[in-house]
Coordinates of C-alpha atoms in Angstrom, one line a residue:
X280 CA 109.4 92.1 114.1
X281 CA 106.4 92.0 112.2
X282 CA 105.4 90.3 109.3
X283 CA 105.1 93.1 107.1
X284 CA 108.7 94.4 108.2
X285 CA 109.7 91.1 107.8
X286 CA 108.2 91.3 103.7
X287 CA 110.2 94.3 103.3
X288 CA 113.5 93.2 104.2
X289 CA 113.1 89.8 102.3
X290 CA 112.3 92.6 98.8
X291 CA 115.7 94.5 99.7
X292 CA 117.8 91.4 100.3
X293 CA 116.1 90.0 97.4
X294 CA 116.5 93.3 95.2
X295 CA 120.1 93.5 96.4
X296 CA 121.1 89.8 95.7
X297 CA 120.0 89.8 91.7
X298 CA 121.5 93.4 91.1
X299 CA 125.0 91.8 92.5
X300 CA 124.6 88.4 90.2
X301 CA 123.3 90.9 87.2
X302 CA 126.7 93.0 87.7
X303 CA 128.7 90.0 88.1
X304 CA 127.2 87.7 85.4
X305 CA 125.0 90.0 83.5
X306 CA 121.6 89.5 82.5
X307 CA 121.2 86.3 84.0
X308 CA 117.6 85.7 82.7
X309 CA 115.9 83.2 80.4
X310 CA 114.1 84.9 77.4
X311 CA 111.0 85.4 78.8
X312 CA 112.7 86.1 82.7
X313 CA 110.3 88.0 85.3
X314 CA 111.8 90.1 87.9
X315 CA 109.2 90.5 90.6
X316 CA 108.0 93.2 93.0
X317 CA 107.3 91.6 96.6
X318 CA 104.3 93.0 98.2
X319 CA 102.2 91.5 100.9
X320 CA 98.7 90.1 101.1
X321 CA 96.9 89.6 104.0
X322 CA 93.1 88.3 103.5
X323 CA 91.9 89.0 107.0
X324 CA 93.4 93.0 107.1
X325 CA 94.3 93.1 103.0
X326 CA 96.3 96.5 102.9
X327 CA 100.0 96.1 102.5
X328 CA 100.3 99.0 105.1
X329 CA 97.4 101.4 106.2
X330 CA 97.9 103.4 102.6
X331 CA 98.1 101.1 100.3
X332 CA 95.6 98.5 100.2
X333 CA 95.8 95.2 97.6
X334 CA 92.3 96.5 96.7
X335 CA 93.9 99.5 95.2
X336 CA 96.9 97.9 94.2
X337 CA 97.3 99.5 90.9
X338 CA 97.6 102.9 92.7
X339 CA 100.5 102.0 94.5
X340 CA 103.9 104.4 93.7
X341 CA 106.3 103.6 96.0
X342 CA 107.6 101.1 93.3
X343 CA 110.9 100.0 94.7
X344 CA 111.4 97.1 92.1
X345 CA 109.6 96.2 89.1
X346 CA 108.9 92.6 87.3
X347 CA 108.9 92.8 83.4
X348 CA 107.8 90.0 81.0
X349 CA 109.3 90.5 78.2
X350 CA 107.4 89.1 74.9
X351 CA 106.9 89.9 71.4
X352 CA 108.7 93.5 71.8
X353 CA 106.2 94.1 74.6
X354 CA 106.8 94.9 78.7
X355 CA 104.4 93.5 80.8
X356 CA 104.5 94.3 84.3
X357 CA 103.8 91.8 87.1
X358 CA 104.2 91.8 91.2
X359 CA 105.1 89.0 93.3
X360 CA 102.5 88.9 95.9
X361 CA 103.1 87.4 100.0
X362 CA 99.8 86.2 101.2
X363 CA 100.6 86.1 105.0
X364 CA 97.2 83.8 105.7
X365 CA 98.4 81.4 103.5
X366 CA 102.2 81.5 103.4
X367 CA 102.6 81.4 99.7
X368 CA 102.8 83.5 97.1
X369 CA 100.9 84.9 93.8
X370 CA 101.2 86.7 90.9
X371 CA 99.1 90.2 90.2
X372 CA 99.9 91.4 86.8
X373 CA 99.3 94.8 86.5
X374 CA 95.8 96.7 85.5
X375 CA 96.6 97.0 82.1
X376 CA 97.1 93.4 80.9
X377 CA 93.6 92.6 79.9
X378 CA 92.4 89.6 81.6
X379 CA 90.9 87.0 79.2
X380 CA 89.4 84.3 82.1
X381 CA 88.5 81.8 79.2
X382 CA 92.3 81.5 78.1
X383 CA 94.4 82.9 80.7
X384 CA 95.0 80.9 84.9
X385 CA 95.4 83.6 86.9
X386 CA 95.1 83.3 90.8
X387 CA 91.5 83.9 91.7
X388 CA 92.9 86.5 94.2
X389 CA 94.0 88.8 90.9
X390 CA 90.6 88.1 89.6
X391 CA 89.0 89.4 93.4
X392 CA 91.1 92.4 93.7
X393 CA 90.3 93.7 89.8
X394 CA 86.7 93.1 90.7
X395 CA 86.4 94.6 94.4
X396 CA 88.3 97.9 92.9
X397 CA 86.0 97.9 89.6
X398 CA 82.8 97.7 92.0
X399 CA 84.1 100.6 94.0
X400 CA 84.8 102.6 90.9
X401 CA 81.9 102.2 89.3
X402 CA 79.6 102.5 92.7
X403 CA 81.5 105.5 94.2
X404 CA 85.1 106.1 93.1
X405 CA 87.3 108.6 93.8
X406 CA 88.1 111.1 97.0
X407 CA 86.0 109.9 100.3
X408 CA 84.6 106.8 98.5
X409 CA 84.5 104.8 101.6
X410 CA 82.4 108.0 103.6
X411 CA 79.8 108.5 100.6
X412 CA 75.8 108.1 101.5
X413 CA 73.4 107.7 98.6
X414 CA 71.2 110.1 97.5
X415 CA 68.3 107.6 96.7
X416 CA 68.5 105.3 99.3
X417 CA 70.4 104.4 102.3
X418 CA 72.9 102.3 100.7
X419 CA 76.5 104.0 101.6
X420 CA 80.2 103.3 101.8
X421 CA 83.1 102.9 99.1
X422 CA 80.5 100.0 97.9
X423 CA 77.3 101.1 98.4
X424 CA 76.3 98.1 100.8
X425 CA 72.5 98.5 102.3
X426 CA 72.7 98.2 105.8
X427 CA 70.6 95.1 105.5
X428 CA 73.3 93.4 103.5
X429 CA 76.1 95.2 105.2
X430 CA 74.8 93.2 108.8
X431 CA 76.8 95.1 111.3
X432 CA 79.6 93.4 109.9
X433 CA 82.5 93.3 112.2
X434 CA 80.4 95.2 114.6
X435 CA 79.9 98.1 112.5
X436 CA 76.4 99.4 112.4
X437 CA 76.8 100.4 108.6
X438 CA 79.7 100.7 105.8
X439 CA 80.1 104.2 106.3
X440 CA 81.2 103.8 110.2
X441 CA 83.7 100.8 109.2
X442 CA 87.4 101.7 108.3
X443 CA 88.6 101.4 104.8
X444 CA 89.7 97.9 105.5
X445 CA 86.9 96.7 106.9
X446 CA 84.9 97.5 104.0
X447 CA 87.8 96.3 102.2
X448 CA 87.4 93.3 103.6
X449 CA 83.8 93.2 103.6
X450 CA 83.6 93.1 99.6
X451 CA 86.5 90.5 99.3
X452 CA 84.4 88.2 102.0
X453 CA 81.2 88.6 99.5
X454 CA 83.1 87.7 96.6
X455 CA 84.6 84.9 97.7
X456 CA 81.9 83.2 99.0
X457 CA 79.5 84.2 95.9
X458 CA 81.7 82.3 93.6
X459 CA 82.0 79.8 95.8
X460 CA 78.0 79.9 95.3
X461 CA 77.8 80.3 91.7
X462 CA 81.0 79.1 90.0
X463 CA 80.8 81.9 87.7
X464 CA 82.4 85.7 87.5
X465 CA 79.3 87.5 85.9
X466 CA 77.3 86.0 88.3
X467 CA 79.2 87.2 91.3
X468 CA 79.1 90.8 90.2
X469 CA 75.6 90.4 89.4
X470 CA 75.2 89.6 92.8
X471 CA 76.1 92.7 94.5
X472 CA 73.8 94.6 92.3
X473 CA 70.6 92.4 92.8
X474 CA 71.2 88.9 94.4
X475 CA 67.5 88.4 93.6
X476 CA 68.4 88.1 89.8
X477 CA 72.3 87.1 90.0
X478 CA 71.3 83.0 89.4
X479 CA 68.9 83.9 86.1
X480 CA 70.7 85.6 83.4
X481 CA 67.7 85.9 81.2
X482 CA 66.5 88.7 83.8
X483 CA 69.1 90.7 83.4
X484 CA 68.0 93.0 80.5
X485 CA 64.7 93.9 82.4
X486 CA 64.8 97.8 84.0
X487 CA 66.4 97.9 87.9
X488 CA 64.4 101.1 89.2
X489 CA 67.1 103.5 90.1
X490 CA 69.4 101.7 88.6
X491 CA 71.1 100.5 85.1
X492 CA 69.9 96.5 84.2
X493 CA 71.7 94.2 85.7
X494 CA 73.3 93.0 82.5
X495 CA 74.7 97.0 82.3
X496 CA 75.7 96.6 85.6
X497 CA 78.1 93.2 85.0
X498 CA 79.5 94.9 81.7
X499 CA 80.8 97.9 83.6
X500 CA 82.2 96.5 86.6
X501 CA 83.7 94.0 84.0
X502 CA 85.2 96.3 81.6
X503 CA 86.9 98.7 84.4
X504 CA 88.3 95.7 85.5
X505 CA 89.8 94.8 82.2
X506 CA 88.3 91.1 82.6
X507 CA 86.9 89.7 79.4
X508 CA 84.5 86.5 80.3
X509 CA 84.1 84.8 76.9

């Protein structure tokens, strides 16, 4: 039995387990109690099966189970996440809790998915994403890599040729090792736009030919990713 089986007999038995104790005992939670959604995490394939990637988590619907927060007469939605590389788990709240990183600890994995999917969305987006060639240059791929920068990664000659979850995977590798780099969000996504100018912030406001300023660029992938910096 695989992992991944294994994950989705440990949500049913947990599902199962609280509905029996809530029936018996009733609402058994504290004030602010959150029921949690199991899914798995895997850094080194990072789909929870071959349809549903974490990347893309917030496009999942086979819901099974949901985690609420309740607060101030608000439902907040959260999942329980299995990292399998790891062995431990992490919470992902969902898309639409805004994510202020100067007064909220989140898992720097929540911060990595929000930002991977916001660089897809605003570099391609939408149906055959991870297929899509540039017009202007020969950048191509869900996120646009240059086959320079993509570096037969995995042993693909460019993005375009590499599964989904290799370019997946390709994006989470970069952003992982760019903040390692920098220590700092804006800079990361900086990065993937112009390396050359990620380090100096006071460059960002000069024109990118072909493309918006670099400081445009941060502040898009920032705000479809609901993160708020300062």
């Amino acid at each position: 039995m695989n992992n991944e089986n294994k994950a989705r007999i440990k949500t049913v038995w947990v599902s199962i387990s609280v509905m029996i104790l809530t029936l018996i005992f009733g609402d058994i939670s504290p004030a602010h109690a959150q029921l949690k959604e199991i899914v798995v995490y895997n850094k080194n394939i990072i789909y929870i099966n071959k349809y549903n990637n974490l990347v893309n988590i917030k496009d999942i619907i086979n819901i099974d189970y949901k985690s609420i927060l309740k607060k101030k007469g608000k439902v907040k939605t959260f999942y329980l996440i299995n990292d399998l590389s790891s062995r431990d788990t992490f919470q992902m709240p969902d898309y639409s809790h805004e994510l202020n990183l100067k007064t909220t600890r989140v898992d720097q994995r929540v911060i990595i998915s929000r930002l991977a999917n916001a660089i897809k969305s605003h570099e391609t987006g939408g149906s055959g994403a991870y297929y899509r060639k540039s017009y202007s240059s020969s950048a191509c791929g869900a996120y646009q890599y240059m086959p320079s920068t993509w570096n037969n990664y995995m042993g693909y000659k460019n993005a375009c040729d590499a599964p989904e979850w290799v370019q997946d995977a390709r994006i989470v590798h970069e952003l992982e090792h760019n903040y390692k780099k920098y220590q700092d969000w804006e800079k990361v996504v900086a990065s993937h736009l112009l390396p050359s100018r990620a380090r100096n912030k006071a460059t960002w406001n000069k024109p990118v030919r072909g493309n918006p300023t670099v400081a445009q660029y941060v502040n898009s992938v920032l705000n479809k990713a609901n993160i708020v910096t300062a």
